[in-house]
Amino acid sequence: MTVARILAEKGTSVTTVPPHRTIDEAIHLLAEKRIGAVIVSDADGAVLGILSERDVMRALAEAGAGAFDAPVSRYMTAKVTTCTRATSIEEVMELMTDGRFRHLPVVEDGHLAGVVSIGDVVKRRIAAVEADYQAMRDYITLA
């Protein structure tokens, strides 16, 4: 299975925030959308960074309440690992495990095309394992 299939099932809608918005605005967006990260992008859809709950916690630990008024660009993770629609789920799992992150932007032709979360990957892996299990049960039953 590839990222393209995940996006076909879940959609390509991505919550983004411009780099000049404040941490406070980003926190409210995370809470409103019930998500763990927002992609920081420019008007053309280029990925500039990612702001996760971990980044917010680091900002608060470093600057206290003053972090709320800081721009997202100050605390975002600027070195973002990305993938394409052709990336396999196995590759996504390896990237997430090695990089210790839970959200992976999908980029095509330099533009944001979606995002894959660890929850998306786990959901599809569990479905695949269950399908394999059922296929084996059916095979054994019919043998």
PDB file of N, CA and C in Angstrom, residues 9-107:
ATOM      1  N   GLU A   9      -8.394   7.379   0.518  1.00  0.00           N
ATOM      2  CA  GLU A   9      -9.388   6.981   1.512  1.00  0.00           C
ATOM      3  C   GLU A   9      -9.718   8.104   2.491  1.00  0.00           C
ATOM      4  N   LYS A  10      -8.704   8.840   2.954  1.00  0.00           N
ATOM      5  CA  LYS A  10      -8.925   9.843   4.003  1.00  0.00           C
ATOM      6  C   LYS A  10      -9.097  11.258   3.472  1.00  0.00           C
ATOM      7  N   GLY A  11      -8.639  11.505   2.262  1.00  0.00           N
ATOM      8  CA  GLY A  11      -8.727  12.836   1.689  1.00  0.00           C
ATOM      9  C   GLY A  11      -7.401  13.575   1.771  1.00  0.00           C
ATOM     10  N   THR A  12      -7.355  14.695   1.087  1.00  0.00           N
ATOM     11  CA  THR A  12      -6.103  15.453   1.001  1.00  0.00           C
ATOM     12  C   THR A  12      -6.158  16.778   1.743  1.00  0.00           C
ATOM     13  N   SER A  13      -7.214  17.004   2.482  1.00  0.00           N
ATOM     14  CA  SER A  13      -7.347  18.245   3.228  1.00  0.00           C
ATOM     15  C   SER A  13      -6.280  18.311   4.328  1.00  0.00           C
ATOM     16  N   VAL A  14      -5.595  19.451   4.401  1.00  0.00           N
ATOM     17  CA  VAL A  14      -4.535  19.636   5.390  1.00  0.00           C
ATOM     18  C   VAL A  14      -4.734  20.980   6.071  1.00  0.00           C
ATOM     19  N   THR A  15      -4.616  20.977   7.383  1.00  0.00           N
ATOM     20  CA  THR A  15      -4.694  22.220   8.138  1.00  0.00           C
ATOM     21  C   THR A  15      -3.319  22.870   8.112  1.00  0.00           C
ATOM     22  N   THR A  16      -3.281  24.103   7.626  1.00  0.00           N
ATOM     23  CA  THR A  16      -2.024  24.828   7.527  1.00  0.00           C
ATOM     24  C   THR A  16      -2.117  26.154   8.270  1.00  0.00           C
ATOM     25  N   VAL A  17      -0.952  26.729   8.517  1.00  0.00           N
ATOM     26  CA  VAL A  17      -0.875  28.026   9.173  1.00  0.00           C
ATOM     27  C   VAL A  17       0.305  28.778   8.550  1.00  0.00           C
ATOM     28  N   PRO A  18       0.142  30.069   8.311  1.00  0.00           N
ATOM     29  CA  PRO A  18       1.281  30.850   7.813  1.00  0.00           C
ATOM     30  C   PRO A  18       2.296  31.075   8.930  1.00  0.00           C
ATOM     31  N   PRO A  19       3.552  31.273   8.583  1.00  0.00           N
ATOM     32  CA  PRO A  19       4.611  31.377   9.599  1.00  0.00           C
ATOM     33  C   PRO A  19       4.504  32.586  10.526  1.00  0.00           C
ATOM     34  N   HIS A  20       3.781  33.625  10.123  1.00  0.00           N
ATOM     35  CA  HIS A  20       3.681  34.829  10.955  1.00  0.00           C
ATOM     36  C   HIS A  20       2.585  34.744  12.023  1.00  0.00           C
ATOM     37  N   ARG A  21       1.735  33.730  11.964  1.00  0.00           N
ATOM     38  CA  ARG A  21       0.692  33.575  12.983  1.00  0.00           C
ATOM     39  C   ARG A  21       1.333  33.255  14.329  1.00  0.00           C
ATOM     40  N   THR A  22       0.607  33.526  15.399  1.00  0.00           N
ATOM     41  CA  THR A  22       1.178  33.313  16.722  1.00  0.00           C
ATOM     42  C   THR A  22       0.986  31.870  17.192  1.00  0.00           C
ATOM     43  N   ILE A  23       1.788  31.505  18.169  1.00  0.00           N
ATOM     44  CA  ILE A  23       1.650  30.188  18.793  1.00  0.00           C
ATOM     45  C   ILE A  23       0.246  30.053  19.381  1.00  0.00           C
ATOM     46  N   ASP A  24      -0.257  31.117  19.969  1.00  0.00           N
ATOM     47  CA  ASP A  24      -1.611  31.101  20.533  1.00  0.00           C
ATOM     48  C   ASP A  24      -2.638  30.746  19.461  1.00  0.00           C
ATOM     49  N   GLU A  25      -2.541  31.363  18.296  1.00  0.00           N
ATOM     50  CA  GLU A  25      -3.477  31.064  17.201  1.00  0.00           C
ATOM     51  C   GLU A  25      -3.333  29.609  16.761  1.00  0.00           C
ATOM     52  N   ALA A  26      -2.107  29.129  16.702  1.00  0.00           N
ATOM     53  CA  ALA A  26      -1.875  27.746  16.286  1.00  0.00           C
ATOM     54  C   ALA A  26      -2.445  26.760  17.303  1.00  0.00           C
ATOM     55  N   ILE A  27      -2.288  27.062  18.587  1.00  0.00           N
ATOM     56  CA  ILE A  27      -2.831  26.196  19.640  1.00  0.00           C
ATOM     57  C   ILE A  27      -4.350  26.095  19.510  1.00  0.00           C
ATOM     58  N   HIS A  28      -4.997  27.217  19.278  1.00  0.00           N
ATOM     59  CA  HIS A  28      -6.452  27.201  19.123  1.00  0.00           C
ATOM     60  C   HIS A  28      -6.865  26.406  17.886  1.00  0.00           C
ATOM     61  N   LEU A  29      -6.079  26.492  16.830  1.00  0.00           N
ATOM     62  CA  LEU A  29      -6.359  25.730  15.615  1.00  0.00           C
ATOM     63  C   LEU A  29      -6.206  24.225  15.881  1.00  0.00           C
ATOM     64  N   LEU A  30      -5.157  23.842  16.585  1.00  0.00           N
ATOM     65  CA  LEU A  30      -4.957  22.433  16.940  1.00  0.00           C
ATOM     66  C   LEU A  30      -6.148  21.914  17.756  1.00  0.00           C
ATOM     67  N   ALA A  31      -6.575  22.705  18.729  1.00  0.00           N
ATOM     68  CA  ALA A  31      -7.692  22.293  19.582  1.00  0.00           C
ATOM     69  C   ALA A  31      -8.998  22.226  18.798  1.00  0.00           C
ATOM     70  N   GLU A  32      -9.238  23.222  17.977  1.00  0.00           N
ATOM     71  CA  GLU A  32     -10.478  23.273  17.192  1.00  0.00           C
ATOM     72  C   GLU A  32     -10.582  22.090  16.238  1.00  0.00           C
ATOM     73  N   LYS A  33      -9.484  21.761  15.588  1.00  0.00           N
ATOM     74  CA  LYS A  33      -9.483  20.674  14.595  1.00  0.00           C
ATOM     75  C   LYS A  33      -9.225  19.303  15.221  1.00  0.00           C
ATOM     76  N   ARG A  34      -8.861  19.300  16.517  1.00  0.00           N
ATOM     77  CA  ARG A  34      -8.556  18.063  17.226  1.00  0.00           C
ATOM     78  C   ARG A  34      -7.447  17.282  16.530  1.00  0.00           C
ATOM     79  N   ILE A  35      -6.351  17.993  16.247  1.00  0.00           N
ATOM     80  CA  ILE A  35      -5.204  17.407  15.564  1.00  0.00           C
ATOM     81  C   ILE A  35      -3.937  17.662  16.375  1.00  0.00           C
ATOM     82  N   GLY A  36      -2.869  16.961  16.032  1.00  0.00           N
ATOM     83  CA  GLY A  36      -1.628  17.060  16.787  1.00  0.00           C
ATOM     84  C   GLY A  36      -0.552  17.911  16.151  1.00  0.00           C
ATOM     85  N   ALA A  37      -0.787  18.371  14.923  1.00  0.00           N
ATOM     86  CA  ALA A  37       0.221  19.190  14.241  1.00  0.00           C
ATOM     87  C   ALA A  37      -0.423  19.972  13.113  1.00  0.00           C
ATOM     88  N   VAL A  38       0.172  21.116  12.811  1.00  0.00           N
ATOM     89  CA  VAL A  38      -0.235  21.901  11.641  1.00  0.00           C
ATOM     90  C   VAL A  38       0.987  22.092  10.763  1.00  0.00           C
ATOM     91  N   ILE A  39       0.738  22.120   9.487  1.00  0.00           N
ATOM     92  CA  ILE A  39       1.811  22.362   8.528  1.00  0.00           C
ATOM     93  C   ILE A  39       1.961  23.868   8.359  1.00  0.00           C
ATOM     94  N   VAL A  40       3.168  24.350   8.460  1.00  0.00           N
ATOM     95  CA  VAL A  40       3.449  25.764   8.244  1.00  0.00           C
ATOM     96  C   VAL A  40       3.799  25.905   6.763  1.00  0.00           C
ATOM     97  N   SER A  41       3.014  26.720   6.061  1.00  0.00           N
ATOM     98  CA  SER A  41       3.230  26.847   4.619  1.00  0.00           C
ATOM     99  C   SER A  41       3.027  28.276   4.163  1.00  0.00           C
ATOM    100  N   ASP A  42       3.545  28.546   2.966  1.00  0.00           N
ATOM    101  CA  ASP A  42       3.354  29.866   2.385  1.00  0.00           C
ATOM    102  C   ASP A  42       2.107  29.860   1.504  1.00  0.00           C
ATOM    103  N   ALA A  43       1.828  30.988   0.890  1.00  0.00           N
ATOM    104  CA  ALA A  43       0.615  31.125   0.071  1.00  0.00           C
ATOM    105  C   ALA A  43       0.617  30.198  -1.149  1.00  0.00           C
ATOM    106  N   ASP A  44       1.802  29.775  -1.583  1.00  0.00           N
ATOM    107  CA  ASP A  44       1.909  28.895  -2.748  1.00  0.00           C
ATOM    108  C   ASP A  44       1.812  27.415  -2.393  1.00  0.00           C
ATOM    109  N   GLY A  45       1.687  27.104  -1.099  1.00  0.00           N
ATOM    110  CA  GLY A  45       1.560  25.714  -0.673  1.00  0.00           C
ATOM    111  C   GLY A  45       2.885  25.008  -0.438  1.00  0.00           C
ATOM    112  N   ALA A  46       3.969  25.757  -0.389  1.00  0.00           N
ATOM    113  CA  ALA A  46       5.264  25.149  -0.084  1.00  0.00           C
ATOM    114  C   ALA A  46       5.359  24.912   1.424  1.00  0.00           C
ATOM    115  N   VAL A  47       5.906  23.775   1.803  1.00  0.00           N
ATOM    116  CA  VAL A  47       6.058  23.440   3.216  1.00  0.00           C
ATOM    117  C   VAL A  47       7.278  24.169   3.768  1.00  0.00           C
ATOM    118  N   LEU A  48       7.038  25.021   4.774  1.00  0.00           N
ATOM    119  CA  LEU A  48       8.110  25.767   5.425  1.00  0.00           C
ATOM    120  C   LEU A  48       8.516  25.121   6.750  1.00  0.00           C
ATOM    121  N   GLY A  49       7.592  24.381   7.337  1.00  0.00           N
ATOM    122  CA  GLY A  49       7.848  23.741   8.618  1.00  0.00           C
ATOM    123  C   GLY A  49       6.617  23.012   9.094  1.00  0.00           C
ATOM    124  N   ILE A  50       6.712  22.516  10.324  1.00  0.00           N
ATOM    125  CA  ILE A  50       5.586  21.847  10.956  1.00  0.00           C
ATOM    126  C   ILE A  50       5.609  22.245  12.432  1.00  0.00           C
ATOM    127  N   LEU A  51       4.442  22.481  12.976  1.00  0.00           N
ATOM    128  CA  LEU A  51       4.322  22.814  14.394  1.00  0.00           C
ATOM    129  C   LEU A  51       3.483  21.731  15.047  1.00  0.00           C
ATOM    130  N   SER A  52       4.120  20.968  15.919  1.00  0.00           N
ATOM    131  CA  SER A  52       3.430  19.877  16.601  1.00  0.00           C
ATOM    132  C   SER A  52       3.191  20.246  18.061  1.00  0.00           C
ATOM    133  N   GLU A  53       2.439  19.404  18.724  1.00  0.00           N
ATOM    134  CA  GLU A  53       2.208  19.600  20.155  1.00  0.00           C
ATOM    135  C   GLU A  53       3.534  19.616  20.908  1.00  0.00           C
ATOM    136  N   ARG A  54       4.479  18.804  20.481  1.00  0.00           N
ATOM    137  CA  ARG A  54       5.806  18.790  21.122  1.00  0.00           C
ATOM    138  C   ARG A  54       6.500  20.135  20.979  1.00  0.00           C
ATOM    139  N   ASP A  55       6.392  20.737  19.788  1.00  0.00           N
ATOM    140  CA  ASP A  55       7.002  22.054  19.571  1.00  0.00           C
ATOM    141  C   ASP A  55       6.385  23.093  20.493  1.00  0.00           C
ATOM    142  N   VAL A  56       5.071  23.017  20.662  1.00  0.00           N
ATOM    143  CA  VAL A  56       4.376  23.955  21.545  1.00  0.00           C
ATOM    144  C   VAL A  56       4.860  23.775  22.984  1.00  0.00           C
ATOM    145  N   MET A  57       5.012  22.539  23.419  1.00  0.00           N
ATOM    146  CA  MET A  57       5.482  22.283  24.782  1.00  0.00           C
ATOM    147  C   MET A  57       6.902  22.811  24.982  1.00  0.00           C
ATOM    148  N   ARG A  58       7.751  22.632  23.979  1.00  0.00           N
ATOM    149  CA  ARG A  58       9.114  23.165  24.077  1.00  0.00           C
ATOM    150  C   ARG A  58       9.096  24.691  24.150  1.00  0.00           C
ATOM    151  N   ALA A  59       8.229  25.310  23.375  1.00  0.00           N
ATOM    152  CA  ALA A  59       8.116  26.771  23.389  1.00  0.00           C
ATOM    153  C   ALA A  59       7.701  27.264  24.769  1.00  0.00           C
ATOM    154  N   LEU A  60       6.712  26.602  25.352  1.00  0.00           N
ATOM    155  CA  LEU A  60       6.239  27.000  26.677  1.00  0.00           C
ATOM    156  C   LEU A  60       7.306  26.766  27.746  1.00  0.00           C
ATOM    157  N   ALA A  61       8.048  25.680  27.622  1.00  0.00           N
ATOM    158  CA  ALA A  61       9.121  25.406  28.580  1.00  0.00           C
ATOM    159  C   ALA A  61      10.229  26.455  28.479  1.00  0.00           C
ATOM    160  N   GLU A  62      10.490  26.899  27.263  1.00  0.00           N
ATOM    161  CA  GLU A  62      11.566  27.872  27.029  1.00  0.00           C
ATOM    162  C   GLU A  62      11.162  29.299  27.376  1.00  0.00           C
ATOM    163  N   ALA A  63       9.969  29.705  26.950  1.00  0.00           N
ATOM    164  CA  ALA A  63       9.587  31.114  27.063  1.00  0.00           C
ATOM    165  C   ALA A  63       8.415  31.369  27.998  1.00  0.00           C
ATOM    166  N   GLY A  64       7.826  30.332  28.533  1.00  0.00           N
ATOM    167  CA  GLY A  64       6.672  30.525  29.398  1.00  0.00           C
ATOM    168  C   GLY A  64       5.515  31.144  28.625  1.00  0.00           C
ATOM    169  N   ALA A  65       4.739  31.975  29.309  1.00  0.00           N
ATOM    170  CA  ALA A  65       3.568  32.605  28.690  1.00  0.00           C
ATOM    171  C   ALA A  65       3.943  33.507  27.512  1.00  0.00           C
ATOM    172  N   GLY A  66       5.176  33.972  27.480  1.00  0.00           N
ATOM    173  CA  GLY A  66       5.623  34.813  26.369  1.00  0.00           C
ATOM    174  C   GLY A  66       5.606  34.098  25.031  1.00  0.00           C
ATOM    175  N   ALA A  67       5.623  32.777  25.059  1.00  0.00           N
ATOM    176  CA  ALA A  67       5.597  32.003  23.817  1.00  0.00           C
ATOM    177  C   ALA A  67       4.290  32.190  23.057  1.00  0.00           C
ATOM    178  N   PHE A  68       3.213  32.472  23.773  1.00  0.00           N
ATOM    179  CA  PHE A  68       1.915  32.606  23.120  1.00  0.00           C
ATOM    180  C   PHE A  68       1.900  33.678  22.035  1.00  0.00           C
ATOM    181  N   ASP A  69       2.651  34.752  22.230  1.00  0.00           N
ATOM    182  CA  ASP A  69       2.658  35.858  21.278  1.00  0.00           C
ATOM    183  C   ASP A  69       3.746  35.729  20.217  1.00  0.00           C
ATOM    184  N   ALA A  70       4.563  34.705  20.302  1.00  0.00           N
ATOM    185  CA  ALA A  70       5.651  34.512  19.338  1.00  0.00           C
ATOM    186  C   ALA A  70       5.103  33.964  18.027  1.00  0.00           C
ATOM    187  N   PRO A  71       5.770  34.270  16.921  1.00  0.00           N
ATOM    188  CA  PRO A  71       5.329  33.707  15.644  1.00  0.00           C
ATOM    189  C   PRO A  71       5.616  32.204  15.583  1.00  0.00           C
ATOM    190  N   VAL A  72       4.787  31.502  14.882  1.00  0.00           N
ATOM    191  CA  VAL A  72       4.942  30.064  14.689  1.00  0.00           C
ATOM    192  C   VAL A  72       6.339  29.749  14.149  1.00  0.00           C
ATOM    193  N   SER A  73       6.851  30.595  13.285  1.00  0.00           N
ATOM    194  CA  SER A  73       8.157  30.349  12.668  1.00  0.00           C
ATOM    195  C   SER A  73       9.287  30.237  13.684  1.00  0.00           C
ATOM    196  N   ARG A  74       9.133  30.834  14.858  1.00  0.00           N
ATOM    197  CA  ARG A  74      10.184  30.773  15.874  1.00  0.00           C
ATOM    198  C   ARG A  74      10.309  29.387  16.489  1.00  0.00           C
ATOM    199  N   TYR A  75       9.209  28.662  16.602  1.00  0.00           N
ATOM    200  CA  TYR A  75       9.224  27.383  17.310  1.00  0.00           C
ATOM    201  C   TYR A  75       8.900  26.169  16.442  1.00  0.00           C
ATOM    202  N   MET A  76       8.561  26.388  15.188  1.00  0.00           N
ATOM    203  CA  MET A  76       8.248  25.264  14.311  1.00  0.00           C
ATOM    204  C   MET A  76       9.501  24.425  14.051  1.00  0.00           C
ATOM    205  N   THR A  77       9.285  23.193  13.663  1.00  0.00           N
ATOM    206  CA  THR A  77      10.367  22.354  13.187  1.00  0.00           C
ATOM    207  C   THR A  77      10.557  22.709  11.720  1.00  0.00           C
ATOM    208  N   ALA A  78      11.697  23.309  11.408  1.00  0.00           N
ATOM    209  CA  ALA A  78      11.929  23.799  10.048  1.00  0.00           C
ATOM    210  C   ALA A  78      12.463  22.718   9.111  1.00  0.00           C
ATOM    211  N   LYS A  79      13.172  21.757   9.672  1.00  0.00           N
ATOM    212  CA  LYS A  79      13.707  20.664   8.845  1.00  0.00           C
ATOM    213  C   LYS A  79      12.665  19.551   8.831  1.00  0.00           C
ATOM    214  N   VAL A  80      11.812  19.579   7.814  1.00  0.00           N
ATOM    215  CA  VAL A  80      10.672  18.666   7.753  1.00  0.00           C
ATOM    216  C   VAL A  80      10.954  17.525   6.792  1.00  0.00           C
ATOM    217  N   THR A  81      10.768  16.323   7.281  1.00  0.00           N
ATOM    218  CA  THR A  81      10.841  15.148   6.424  1.00  0.00           C
ATOM    219  C   THR A  81       9.508  15.050   5.699  1.00  0.00           C
ATOM    220  N   THR A  82       9.549  14.796   4.402  1.00  0.00           N
ATOM    221  CA  THR A  82       8.321  14.670   3.611  1.00  0.00           C
ATOM    222  C   THR A  82       8.363  13.366   2.818  1.00  0.00           C
ATOM    223  N   CYS A  83       7.242  13.051   2.205  1.00  0.00           N
ATOM    224  CA  CYS A  83       7.161  11.894   1.325  1.00  0.00           C
ATOM    225  C   CYS A  83       6.344  12.284   0.095  1.00  0.00           C
ATOM    226  N   THR A  84       6.177  11.343  -0.811  1.00  0.00           N
ATOM    227  CA  THR A  84       5.343  11.553  -1.993  1.00  0.00           C
ATOM    228  C   THR A  84       4.195  10.548  -1.966  1.00  0.00           C
ATOM    229  N   ARG A  85       3.308  10.672  -2.908  1.00  0.00           N
ATOM    230  CA  ARG A  85       2.183   9.726  -3.006  1.00  0.00           C
ATOM    231  C   ARG A  85       2.673   8.301  -3.275  1.00  0.00           C
ATOM    232  N   ALA A  86       3.828   8.169  -3.895  1.00  0.00           N
ATOM    233  CA  ALA A  86       4.363   6.851  -4.252  1.00  0.00           C
ATOM    234  C   ALA A  86       5.053   6.151  -3.085  1.00  0.00           C
ATOM    235  N   THR A  87       5.264   6.836  -1.979  1.00  0.00           N
ATOM    236  CA  THR A  87       5.939   6.253  -0.826  1.00  0.00           C
ATOM    237  C   THR A  87       5.095   5.127  -0.232  1.00  0.00           C
ATOM    238  N   SER A  88       5.745   4.005   0.094  1.00  0.00           N
ATOM    239  CA  SER A  88       5.024   2.873   0.670  1.00  0.00           C
ATOM    240  C   SER A  88       4.780   3.096   2.159  1.00  0.00           C
ATOM    241  N   ILE A  89       3.810   2.377   2.698  1.00  0.00           N
ATOM    242  CA  ILE A  89       3.525   2.469   4.131  1.00  0.00           C
ATOM    243  C   ILE A  89       4.733   2.003   4.936  1.00  0.00           C
ATOM    244  N   GLU A  90       5.427   0.994   4.433  1.00  0.00           N
ATOM    245  CA  GLU A  90       6.616   0.513   5.130  1.00  0.00           C
ATOM    246  C   GLU A  90       7.670   1.627   5.227  1.00  0.00           C
ATOM    247  N   GLU A  91       7.853   2.377   4.144  1.00  0.00           N
ATOM    248  CA  GLU A  91       8.797   3.499   4.158  1.00  0.00           C
ATOM    249  C   GLU A  91       8.343   4.587   5.128  1.00  0.00           C
ATOM    250  N   VAL A  92       7.042   4.861   5.147  1.00  0.00           N
ATOM    251  CA  VAL A  92       6.490   5.854   6.062  1.00  0.00           C
ATOM    252  C   VAL A  92       6.752   5.443   7.508  1.00  0.00           C
ATOM    253  N   MET A  93       6.510   4.174   7.827  1.00  0.00           N
ATOM    254  CA  MET A  93       6.744   3.685   9.190  1.00  0.00           C
ATOM    255  C   MET A  93       8.218   3.834   9.563  1.00  0.00           C
ATOM    256  N   GLU A  94       9.103   3.528   8.636  1.00  0.00           N
ATOM    257  CA  GLU A  94      10.534   3.652   8.899  1.00  0.00           C
ATOM    258  C   GLU A  94      10.928   5.111   9.124  1.00  0.00           C
ATOM    259  N   LEU A  95      10.426   6.011   8.283  1.00  0.00           N
ATOM    260  CA  LEU A  95      10.717   7.440   8.445  1.00  0.00           C
ATOM    261  C   LEU A  95      10.227   7.949   9.797  1.00  0.00           C
ATOM    262  N   MET A  96       9.000   7.584  10.168  1.00  0.00           N
ATOM    263  CA  MET A  96       8.434   8.045  11.428  1.00  0.00           C
ATOM    264  C   MET A  96       9.186   7.476  12.624  1.00  0.00           C
ATOM    265  N   THR A  97       9.552   6.214  12.544  1.00  0.00           N
ATOM    266  CA  THR A  97      10.284   5.581  13.642  1.00  0.00           C
ATOM    267  C   THR A  97      11.670   6.188  13.792  1.00  0.00           C
ATOM    268  N   ASP A  98      12.396   6.302  12.686  1.00  0.00           N
ATOM    269  CA  ASP A  98      13.758   6.847  12.734  1.00  0.00           C
ATOM    270  C   ASP A  98      13.769   8.315  13.146  1.00  0.00           C
ATOM    271  N   GLY A  99      12.786   9.088  12.651  1.00  0.00           N
ATOM    272  CA  GLY A  99      12.737  10.516  12.942  1.00  0.00           C
ATOM    273  C   GLY A  99      12.013  10.871  14.224  1.00  0.00           C
ATOM    274  N   ARG A 100      11.333   9.889  14.809  1.00  0.00           N
ATOM    275  CA  ARG A 100      10.580  10.085  16.047  1.00  0.00           C
ATOM    276  C   ARG A 100       9.526  11.191  15.919  1.00  0.00           C
ATOM    277  N   PHE A 101       8.753  11.116  14.837  1.00  0.00           N
ATOM    278  CA  PHE A 101       7.644  12.052  14.638  1.00  0.00           C
ATOM    279  C   PHE A 101       6.409  11.284  14.207  1.00  0.00           C
ATOM    280  N   ARG A 102       5.250  11.961  14.257  1.00  0.00           N
ATOM    281  CA  ARG A 102       3.980  11.287  14.000  1.00  0.00           C
ATOM    282  C   ARG A 102       3.192  11.849  12.826  1.00  0.00           C
ATOM    283  N   HIS A 103       3.724  12.871  12.178  1.00  0.00           N
ATOM    284  CA  HIS A 103       3.021  13.484  11.038  1.00  0.00           C
ATOM    285  C   HIS A 103       4.007  13.667   9.896  1.00  0.00           C
ATOM    286  N   LEU A 104       3.599  13.274   8.701  1.00  0.00           N
ATOM    287  CA  LEU A 104       4.469  13.313   7.543  1.00  0.00           C
ATOM    288  C   LEU A 104       3.760  14.019   6.383  1.00  0.00           C
ATOM    289  N   PRO A 105       4.195  15.225   6.055  1.00  0.00           N
ATOM    290  CA  PRO A 105       3.585  15.924   4.915  1.00  0.00           C
ATOM    291  C   PRO A 105       3.881  15.198   3.601  1.00  0.00           C
ATOM    292  N   VAL A 106       2.904  15.218   2.723  1.00  0.00           N
ATOM    293  CA  VAL A 106       3.048  14.638   1.388  1.00  0.00           C
ATOM    294  C   VAL A 106       3.249  15.808   0.428  1.00  0.00           C
ATOM    295  N   VAL A 107       4.349  15.785  -0.305  1.00  0.00           N
ATOM    296  CA  VAL A 107       4.682  16.883  -1.205  1.00  0.00           C
ATOM    297  C   VAL A 107       4.825  16.349  -2.626  1.00  0.00           C
TER     298      VAL A 107
END
